[in-house]
Short mmCIF file of C-alpha atoms and ligand atoms in Angstrom, two decimals:
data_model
loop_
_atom_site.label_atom_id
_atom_site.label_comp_id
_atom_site.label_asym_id
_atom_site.label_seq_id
_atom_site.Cartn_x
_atom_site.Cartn_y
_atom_site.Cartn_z
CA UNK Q 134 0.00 0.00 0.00
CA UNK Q 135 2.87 2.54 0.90
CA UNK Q 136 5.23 1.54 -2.27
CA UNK Q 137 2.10 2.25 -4.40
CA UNK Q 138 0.98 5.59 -2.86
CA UNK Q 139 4.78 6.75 -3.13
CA UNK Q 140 5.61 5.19 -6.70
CA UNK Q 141 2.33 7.23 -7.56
CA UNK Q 142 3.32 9.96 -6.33
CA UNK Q 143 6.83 10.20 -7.65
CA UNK Q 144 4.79 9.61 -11.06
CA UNK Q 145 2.89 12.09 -10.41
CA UNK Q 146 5.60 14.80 -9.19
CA UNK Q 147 7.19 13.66 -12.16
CA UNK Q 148 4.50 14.63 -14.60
CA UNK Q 149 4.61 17.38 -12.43
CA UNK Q 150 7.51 18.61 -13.73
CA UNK Q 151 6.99 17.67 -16.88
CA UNK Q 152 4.54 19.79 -17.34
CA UNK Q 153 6.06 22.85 -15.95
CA UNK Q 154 9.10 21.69 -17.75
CA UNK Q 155 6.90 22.33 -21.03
CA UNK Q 156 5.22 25.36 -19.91
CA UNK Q 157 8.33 27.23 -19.38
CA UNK Q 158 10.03 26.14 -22.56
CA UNK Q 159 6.88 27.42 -24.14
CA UNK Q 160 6.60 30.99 -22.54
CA UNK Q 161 10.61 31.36 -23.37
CA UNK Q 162 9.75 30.19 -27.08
CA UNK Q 163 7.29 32.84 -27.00
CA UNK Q 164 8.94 35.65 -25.10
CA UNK Q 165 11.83 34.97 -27.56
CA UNK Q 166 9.93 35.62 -30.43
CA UNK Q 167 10.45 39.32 -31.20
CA UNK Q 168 7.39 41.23 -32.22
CA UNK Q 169 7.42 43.90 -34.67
CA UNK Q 170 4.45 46.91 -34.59
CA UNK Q 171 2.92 48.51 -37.78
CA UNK Q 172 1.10 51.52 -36.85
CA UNK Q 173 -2.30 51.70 -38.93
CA UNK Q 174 -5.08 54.35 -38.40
CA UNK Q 175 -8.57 54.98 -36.45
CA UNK Q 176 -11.25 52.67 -36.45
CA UNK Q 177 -13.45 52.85 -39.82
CA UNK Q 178 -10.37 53.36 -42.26
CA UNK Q 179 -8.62 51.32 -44.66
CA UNK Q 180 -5.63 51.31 -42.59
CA UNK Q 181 -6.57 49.20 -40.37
CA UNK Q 182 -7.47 46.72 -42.11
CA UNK Q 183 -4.53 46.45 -44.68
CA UNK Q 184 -2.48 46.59 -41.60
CA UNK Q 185 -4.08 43.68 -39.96
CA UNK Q 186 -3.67 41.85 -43.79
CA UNK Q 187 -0.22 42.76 -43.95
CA UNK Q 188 0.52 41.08 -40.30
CA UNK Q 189 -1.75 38.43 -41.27
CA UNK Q 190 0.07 36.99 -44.57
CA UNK Q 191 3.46 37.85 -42.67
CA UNK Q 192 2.53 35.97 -39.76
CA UNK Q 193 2.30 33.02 -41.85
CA UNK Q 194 5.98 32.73 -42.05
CA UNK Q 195 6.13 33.33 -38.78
CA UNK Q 196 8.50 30.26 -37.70
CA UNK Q 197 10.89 31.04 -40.93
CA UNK Q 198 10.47 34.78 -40.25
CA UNK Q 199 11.79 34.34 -36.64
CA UNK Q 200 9.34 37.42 -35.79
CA UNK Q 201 5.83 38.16 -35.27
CA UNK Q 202 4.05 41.30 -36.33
CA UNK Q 203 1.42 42.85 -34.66
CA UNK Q 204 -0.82 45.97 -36.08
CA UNK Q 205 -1.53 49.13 -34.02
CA UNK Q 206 -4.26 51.94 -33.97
CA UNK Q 207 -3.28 55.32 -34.12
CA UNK Q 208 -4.22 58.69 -35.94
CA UNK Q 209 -2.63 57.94 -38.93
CA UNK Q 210 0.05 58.89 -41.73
CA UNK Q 211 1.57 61.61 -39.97
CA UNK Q 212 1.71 60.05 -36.37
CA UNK Q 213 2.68 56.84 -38.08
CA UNK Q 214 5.59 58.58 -39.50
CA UNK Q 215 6.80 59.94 -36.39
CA UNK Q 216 6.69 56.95 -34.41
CA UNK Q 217 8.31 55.48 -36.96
CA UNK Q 218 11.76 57.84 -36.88
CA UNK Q 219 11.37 57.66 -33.01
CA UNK Q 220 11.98 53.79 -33.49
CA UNK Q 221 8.16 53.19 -31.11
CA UNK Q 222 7.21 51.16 -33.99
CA UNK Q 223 8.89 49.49 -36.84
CA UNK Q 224 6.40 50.16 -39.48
CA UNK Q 225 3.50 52.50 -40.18
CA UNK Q 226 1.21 53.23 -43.13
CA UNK Q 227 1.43 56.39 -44.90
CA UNK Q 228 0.57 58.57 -47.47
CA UNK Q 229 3.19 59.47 -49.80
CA UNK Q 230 2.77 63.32 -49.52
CA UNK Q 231 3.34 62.92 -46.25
CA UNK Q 232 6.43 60.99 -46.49
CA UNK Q 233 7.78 63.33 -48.67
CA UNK Q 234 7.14 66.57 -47.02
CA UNK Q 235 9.08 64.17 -43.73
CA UNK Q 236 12.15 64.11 -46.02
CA UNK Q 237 12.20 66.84 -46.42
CA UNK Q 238 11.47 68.51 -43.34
CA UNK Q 239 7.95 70.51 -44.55
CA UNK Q 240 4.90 71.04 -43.79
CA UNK Q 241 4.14 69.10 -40.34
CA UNK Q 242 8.19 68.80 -40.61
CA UNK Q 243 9.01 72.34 -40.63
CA UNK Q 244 9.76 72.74 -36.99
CA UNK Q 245 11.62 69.04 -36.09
CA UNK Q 246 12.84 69.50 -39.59
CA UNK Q 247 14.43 66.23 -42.42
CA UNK Q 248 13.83 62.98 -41.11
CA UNK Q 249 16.74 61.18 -42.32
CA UNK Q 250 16.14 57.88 -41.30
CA UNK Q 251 12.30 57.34 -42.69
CA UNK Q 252 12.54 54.77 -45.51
CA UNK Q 253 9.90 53.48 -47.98
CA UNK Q 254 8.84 49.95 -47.94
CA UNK Q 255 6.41 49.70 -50.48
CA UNK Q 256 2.88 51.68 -52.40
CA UNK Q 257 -0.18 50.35 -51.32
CA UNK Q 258 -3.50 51.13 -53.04
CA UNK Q 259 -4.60 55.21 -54.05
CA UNK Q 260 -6.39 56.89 -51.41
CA UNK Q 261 -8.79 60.20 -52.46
CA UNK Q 262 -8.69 63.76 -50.35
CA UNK Q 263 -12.52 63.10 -49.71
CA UNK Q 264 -15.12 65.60 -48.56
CA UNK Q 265 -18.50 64.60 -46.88
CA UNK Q 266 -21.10 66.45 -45.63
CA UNK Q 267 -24.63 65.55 -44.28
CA UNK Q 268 -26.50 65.22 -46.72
CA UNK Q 269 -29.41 68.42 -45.07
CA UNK Q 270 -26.47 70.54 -44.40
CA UNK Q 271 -27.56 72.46 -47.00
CA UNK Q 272 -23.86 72.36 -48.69
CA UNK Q 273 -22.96 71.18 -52.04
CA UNK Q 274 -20.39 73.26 -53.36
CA UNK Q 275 -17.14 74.14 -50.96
CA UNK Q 276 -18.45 78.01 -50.93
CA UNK Q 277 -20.86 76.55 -48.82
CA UNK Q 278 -18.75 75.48 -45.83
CA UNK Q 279 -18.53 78.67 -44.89
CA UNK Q 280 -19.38 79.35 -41.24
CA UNK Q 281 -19.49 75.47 -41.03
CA UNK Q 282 -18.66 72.62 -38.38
CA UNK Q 283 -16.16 71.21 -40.67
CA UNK Q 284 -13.92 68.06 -39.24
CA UNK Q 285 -10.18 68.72 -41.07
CA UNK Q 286 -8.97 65.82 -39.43
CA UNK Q 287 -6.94 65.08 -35.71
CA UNK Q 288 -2.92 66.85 -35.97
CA UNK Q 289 -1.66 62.96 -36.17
CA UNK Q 290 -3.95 62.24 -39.38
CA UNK Q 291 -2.92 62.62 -43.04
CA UNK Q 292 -5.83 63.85 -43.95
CA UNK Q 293 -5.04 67.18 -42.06
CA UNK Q 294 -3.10 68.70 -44.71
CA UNK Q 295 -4.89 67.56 -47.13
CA UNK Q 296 -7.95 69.26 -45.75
CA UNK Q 297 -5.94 72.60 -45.39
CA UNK Q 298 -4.17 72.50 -48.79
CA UNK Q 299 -8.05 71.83 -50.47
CA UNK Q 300 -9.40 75.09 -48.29
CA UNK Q 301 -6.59 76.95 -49.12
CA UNK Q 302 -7.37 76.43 -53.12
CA UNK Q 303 -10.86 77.21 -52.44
CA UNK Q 304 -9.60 80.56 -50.78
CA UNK Q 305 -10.93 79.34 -47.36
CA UNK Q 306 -9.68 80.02 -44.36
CA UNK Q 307 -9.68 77.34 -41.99
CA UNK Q 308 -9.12 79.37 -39.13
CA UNK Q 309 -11.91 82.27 -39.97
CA UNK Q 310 -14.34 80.85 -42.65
CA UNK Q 311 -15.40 78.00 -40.89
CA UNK Q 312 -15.60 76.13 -37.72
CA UNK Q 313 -12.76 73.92 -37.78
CA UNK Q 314 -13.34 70.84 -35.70
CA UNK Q 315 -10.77 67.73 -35.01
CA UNK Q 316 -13.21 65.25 -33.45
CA UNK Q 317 -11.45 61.42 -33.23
CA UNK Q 318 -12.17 59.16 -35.55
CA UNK Q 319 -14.51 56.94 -33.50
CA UNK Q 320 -16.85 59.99 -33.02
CA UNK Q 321 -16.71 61.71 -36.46
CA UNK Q 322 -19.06 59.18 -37.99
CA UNK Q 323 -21.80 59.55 -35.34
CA UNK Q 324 -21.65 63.27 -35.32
CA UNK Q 325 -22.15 63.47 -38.75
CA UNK Q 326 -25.01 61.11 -38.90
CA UNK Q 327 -26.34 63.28 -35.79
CA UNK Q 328 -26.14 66.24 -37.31
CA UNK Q 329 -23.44 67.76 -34.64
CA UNK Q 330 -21.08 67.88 -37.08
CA UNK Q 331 -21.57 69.27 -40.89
CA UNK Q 332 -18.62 67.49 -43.09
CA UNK Q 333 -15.73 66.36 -42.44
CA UNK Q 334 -12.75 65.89 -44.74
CA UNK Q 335 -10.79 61.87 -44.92
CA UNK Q 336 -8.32 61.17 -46.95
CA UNK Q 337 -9.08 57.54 -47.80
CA UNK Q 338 -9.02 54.41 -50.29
CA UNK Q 339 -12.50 54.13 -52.15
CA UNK Q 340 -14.69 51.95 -51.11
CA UNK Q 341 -14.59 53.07 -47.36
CA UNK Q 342 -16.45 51.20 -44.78
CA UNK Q 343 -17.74 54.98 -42.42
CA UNK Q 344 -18.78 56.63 -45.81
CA UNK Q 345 -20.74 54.02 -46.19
CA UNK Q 346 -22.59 54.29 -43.12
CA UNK Q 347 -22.89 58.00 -43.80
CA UNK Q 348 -24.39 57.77 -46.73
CA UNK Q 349 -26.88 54.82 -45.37
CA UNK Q 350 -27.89 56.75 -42.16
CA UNK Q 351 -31.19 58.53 -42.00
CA UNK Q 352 -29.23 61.96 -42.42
CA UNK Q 353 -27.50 60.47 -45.80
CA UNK Q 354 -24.53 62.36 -47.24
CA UNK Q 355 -23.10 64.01 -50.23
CA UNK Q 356 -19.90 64.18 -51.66
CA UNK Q 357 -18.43 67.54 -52.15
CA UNK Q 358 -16.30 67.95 -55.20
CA UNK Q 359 -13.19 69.71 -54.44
CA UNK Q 360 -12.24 73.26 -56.34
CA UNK Q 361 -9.29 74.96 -58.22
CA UNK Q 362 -7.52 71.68 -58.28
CA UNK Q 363 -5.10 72.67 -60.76
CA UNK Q 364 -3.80 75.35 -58.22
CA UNK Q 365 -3.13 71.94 -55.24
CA UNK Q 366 -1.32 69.78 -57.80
CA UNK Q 367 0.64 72.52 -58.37
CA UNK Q 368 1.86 73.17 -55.13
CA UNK Q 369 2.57 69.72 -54.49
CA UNK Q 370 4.25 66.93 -56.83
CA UNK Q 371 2.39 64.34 -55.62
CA UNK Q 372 -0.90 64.75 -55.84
CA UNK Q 373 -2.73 63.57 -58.39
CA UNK Q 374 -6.12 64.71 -60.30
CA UNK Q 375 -8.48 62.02 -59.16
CA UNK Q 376 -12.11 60.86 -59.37
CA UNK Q 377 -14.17 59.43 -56.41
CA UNK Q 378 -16.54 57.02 -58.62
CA UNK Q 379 -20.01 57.50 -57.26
CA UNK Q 380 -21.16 53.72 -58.29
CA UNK Q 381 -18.92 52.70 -54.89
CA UNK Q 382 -21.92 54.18 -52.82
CA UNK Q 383 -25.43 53.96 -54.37
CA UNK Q 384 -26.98 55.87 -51.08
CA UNK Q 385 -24.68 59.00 -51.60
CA UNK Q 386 -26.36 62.17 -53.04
CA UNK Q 387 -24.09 62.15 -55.72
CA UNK Q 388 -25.12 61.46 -59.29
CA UNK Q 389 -21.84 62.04 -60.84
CA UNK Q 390 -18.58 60.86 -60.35
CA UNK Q 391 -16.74 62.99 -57.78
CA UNK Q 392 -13.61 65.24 -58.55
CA UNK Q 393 -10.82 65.65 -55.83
CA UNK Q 394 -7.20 65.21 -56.07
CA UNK Q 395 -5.06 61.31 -54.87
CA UNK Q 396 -2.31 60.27 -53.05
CA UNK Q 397 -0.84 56.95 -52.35
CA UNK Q 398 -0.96 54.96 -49.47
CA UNK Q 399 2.58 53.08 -48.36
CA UNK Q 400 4.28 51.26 -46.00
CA UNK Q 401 6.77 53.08 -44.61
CA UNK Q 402 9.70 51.90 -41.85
CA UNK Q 403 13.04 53.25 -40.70
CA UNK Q 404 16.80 52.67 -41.43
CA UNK Q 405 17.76 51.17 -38.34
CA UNK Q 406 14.76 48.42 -39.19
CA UNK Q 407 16.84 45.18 -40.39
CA UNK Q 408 17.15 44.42 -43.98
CA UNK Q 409 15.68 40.65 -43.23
CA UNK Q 410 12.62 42.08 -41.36
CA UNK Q 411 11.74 44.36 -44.46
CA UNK Q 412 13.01 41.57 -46.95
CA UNK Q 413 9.98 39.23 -45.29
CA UNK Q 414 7.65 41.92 -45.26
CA UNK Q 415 8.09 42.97 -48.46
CA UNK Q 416 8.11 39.67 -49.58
CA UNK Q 417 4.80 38.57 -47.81
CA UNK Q 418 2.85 41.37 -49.00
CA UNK Q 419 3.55 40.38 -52.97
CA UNK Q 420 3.55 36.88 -52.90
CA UNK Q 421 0.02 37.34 -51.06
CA UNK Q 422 -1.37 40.51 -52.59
CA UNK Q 423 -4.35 38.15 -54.56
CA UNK Q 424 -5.69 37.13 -51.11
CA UNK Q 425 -5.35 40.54 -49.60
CA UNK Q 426 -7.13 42.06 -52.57
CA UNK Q 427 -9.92 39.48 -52.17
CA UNK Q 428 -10.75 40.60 -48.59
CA UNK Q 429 -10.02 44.17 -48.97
CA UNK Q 430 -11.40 45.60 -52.10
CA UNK Q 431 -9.55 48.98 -51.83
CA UNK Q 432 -6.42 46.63 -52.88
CA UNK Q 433 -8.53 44.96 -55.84
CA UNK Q 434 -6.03 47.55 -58.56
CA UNK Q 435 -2.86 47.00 -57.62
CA UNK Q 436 -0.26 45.63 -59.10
CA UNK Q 437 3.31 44.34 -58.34
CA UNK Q 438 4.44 47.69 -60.53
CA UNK Q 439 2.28 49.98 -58.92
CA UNK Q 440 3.59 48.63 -55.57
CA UNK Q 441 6.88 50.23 -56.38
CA UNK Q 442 5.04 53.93 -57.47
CA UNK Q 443 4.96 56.74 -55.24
CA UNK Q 444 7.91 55.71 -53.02
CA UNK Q 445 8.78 58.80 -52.06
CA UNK Q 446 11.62 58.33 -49.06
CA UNK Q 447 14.87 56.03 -49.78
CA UNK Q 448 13.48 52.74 -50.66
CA UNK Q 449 15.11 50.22 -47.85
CA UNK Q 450 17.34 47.80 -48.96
CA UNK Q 451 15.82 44.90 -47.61
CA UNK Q 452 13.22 46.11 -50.24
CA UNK Q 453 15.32 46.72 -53.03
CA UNK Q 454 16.54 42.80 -52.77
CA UNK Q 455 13.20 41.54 -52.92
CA UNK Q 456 12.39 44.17 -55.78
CA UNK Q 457 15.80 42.98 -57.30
CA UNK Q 458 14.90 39.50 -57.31
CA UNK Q 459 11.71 40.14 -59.18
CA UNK Q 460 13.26 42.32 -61.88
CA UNK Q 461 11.35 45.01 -61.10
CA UNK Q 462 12.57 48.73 -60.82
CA UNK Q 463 11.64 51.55 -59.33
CA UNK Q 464 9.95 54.51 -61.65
CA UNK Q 465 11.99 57.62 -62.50
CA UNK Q 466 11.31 59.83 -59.20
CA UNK Q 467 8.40 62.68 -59.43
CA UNK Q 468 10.16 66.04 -60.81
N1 LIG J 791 -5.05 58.63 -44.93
C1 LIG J 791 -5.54 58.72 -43.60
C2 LIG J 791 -4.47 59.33 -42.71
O1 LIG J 791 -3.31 59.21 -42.97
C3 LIG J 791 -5.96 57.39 -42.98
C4 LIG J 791 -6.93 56.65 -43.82
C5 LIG J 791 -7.29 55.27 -43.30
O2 LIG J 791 -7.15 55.00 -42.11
O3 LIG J 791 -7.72 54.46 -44.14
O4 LIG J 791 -4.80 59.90 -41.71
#
């Protein structure tokens, strides 16, 4: 009776420690797994979800990879960016206007001036400098925003200087002519459909899931078309003339397509990021592009070519092998 209580319980301290043998080689597999961030945007953009897609198909690889990536919220391109050069995060989407005026130390730049370490990755998908507005707000040109609650977008978003340069053509002043709001993301929608907010500006990839609801809610929405375009492309090389097509949202009060002016949306990361992190990244996203494209249908145009377009920061090496190994080569850079 005594031999078999104590050889069961030497079995059992042995399984025992087993067990916690296992456990702890597990949570030291997994704490030495190390985890790279891409920062994304606000709830109800594309960002987010390409981000998620992009740590998705790159999590795949994860035991050949030897990392893990993990997407993260935040305001957008131009907060992206900085977190980015302040080495928070490894990765962050981001317009290309914005990564340009970051080289070169304008616009939202000006004061902490070139950031020499941002690198591009690689172009996502076109996103349009968009301009909503309840659709009883009694405004359908932008001469009608005048004395309006008008959302330009939160000082980490892209779409902030976006919003300004489009007022600016439209001889608006943001800081008289209207009543310049920046609500977060996660309230914009509501207020709008609420009628506590007017319009709001979002510089975004067509179809976009918020417009959407906008332009289903009981309020409804219009598109606004933007004005004197010709005077914003030519104050910045990389914008392009663009057209929101109205057939993406049957419930907007728009008949016609919409005019406004594009940018691209990339992946950017830093110089101190390793070539072999980028390499996989890069590689993941176009060896898996078809699949992302299925589930996000703001992707559904692009190409591996147009992934190289619009790369507007030193392309990172780890980039340029993968790039290299396709044959492909980067386009002659904007004038
Ligand atoms: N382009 C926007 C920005 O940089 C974000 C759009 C999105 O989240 O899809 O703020």
């Amino acid at each position: 009776m005594k031999t078999t209580s104590s050889r069961a319980y030497r079995c059992f301290s042995t399984l025992l420690l087993v067990i916690s043998a296992a456990v702890l080689l597990s949570s030291c597999a997994r704490e030495e797994t190390p985890v790279v961030v891409i920062g994304t945007g606000g709830i109800g953009g594309n960002y987010q979800l390409i981000g998620n897609a992009i740590a998705r198909v790159t999590n795949k690889n994860l035991r050949s990879n030897g990392f893990q990536i993990s997407d993260e919220p935040s305001e957008g391109s131009v907060s992206n960016i900085n977190a980015v050069v302040a080495g928070q995060i490894q990765f962050g989407i981001a317009q290309a206007d914005h990564q340009y005026e970051a080289v070169q130390g304008i616009a939202a730049w000006q004061e902490p001036g070139a950031q020499s370490s941002l690198r591009s990755v690689l172009s996502l998908y076109p996103e349009a400098v968009t301009l909503i507005a309840g659709a009883n707000a009694g405004i359908e040109t932008m001469e009608d925003l005048r004395g309006r609650r008008v959302d330009i977008g939160m000082t980490g978003s892209g779409t902030r200087q976006n919003a300004l340069d489009a007022l600016e053509a439209a001889d608006i002043d943001w800081q008289q002519d209207i009543q310049a709001q920046q609500v977060n993301l996660e309230e914009r929608l509501a207020m709008l459909m609420h009628s506590e907010l007017d319009a709001f500006f979002y510089t975004v990839g067509h179809p976009n899931t918020d417009i959407k609801f906008a332009t289903y809610s009981v309020r409804g929405a219009r598109f606004i078309p933007l004005v004197n375009i010709n005077e914003i492309l030519e104050n910045n090389p990389f914008y392009s003339e663009t057209l929101i097509p109205a057939d993406l949202y049957e419930r907007a009060y728009n008949a016609e397509d919409i005019e406004t002016v594009g940018v691209k949306a990339t992946l950017v990361t830093s110089s101190d990021v390793s070539d072999e992190v980028v390499y996989a990244i890069t590689k993941s996203v176009f060896e898996q592009l078809e699949e992302i494209a299925e589930y996000r249908p703001v992707m559904r145009n692009v190409s591996q070519q147009s992934m190289l377009e619009g790369l507007t920061a030193p392309v990172h090496p780890g980039a340029m092998k993968y790039f290299a190994e396709l044959g492909l080569e980067l386009p002659a850079p904007a004038e």
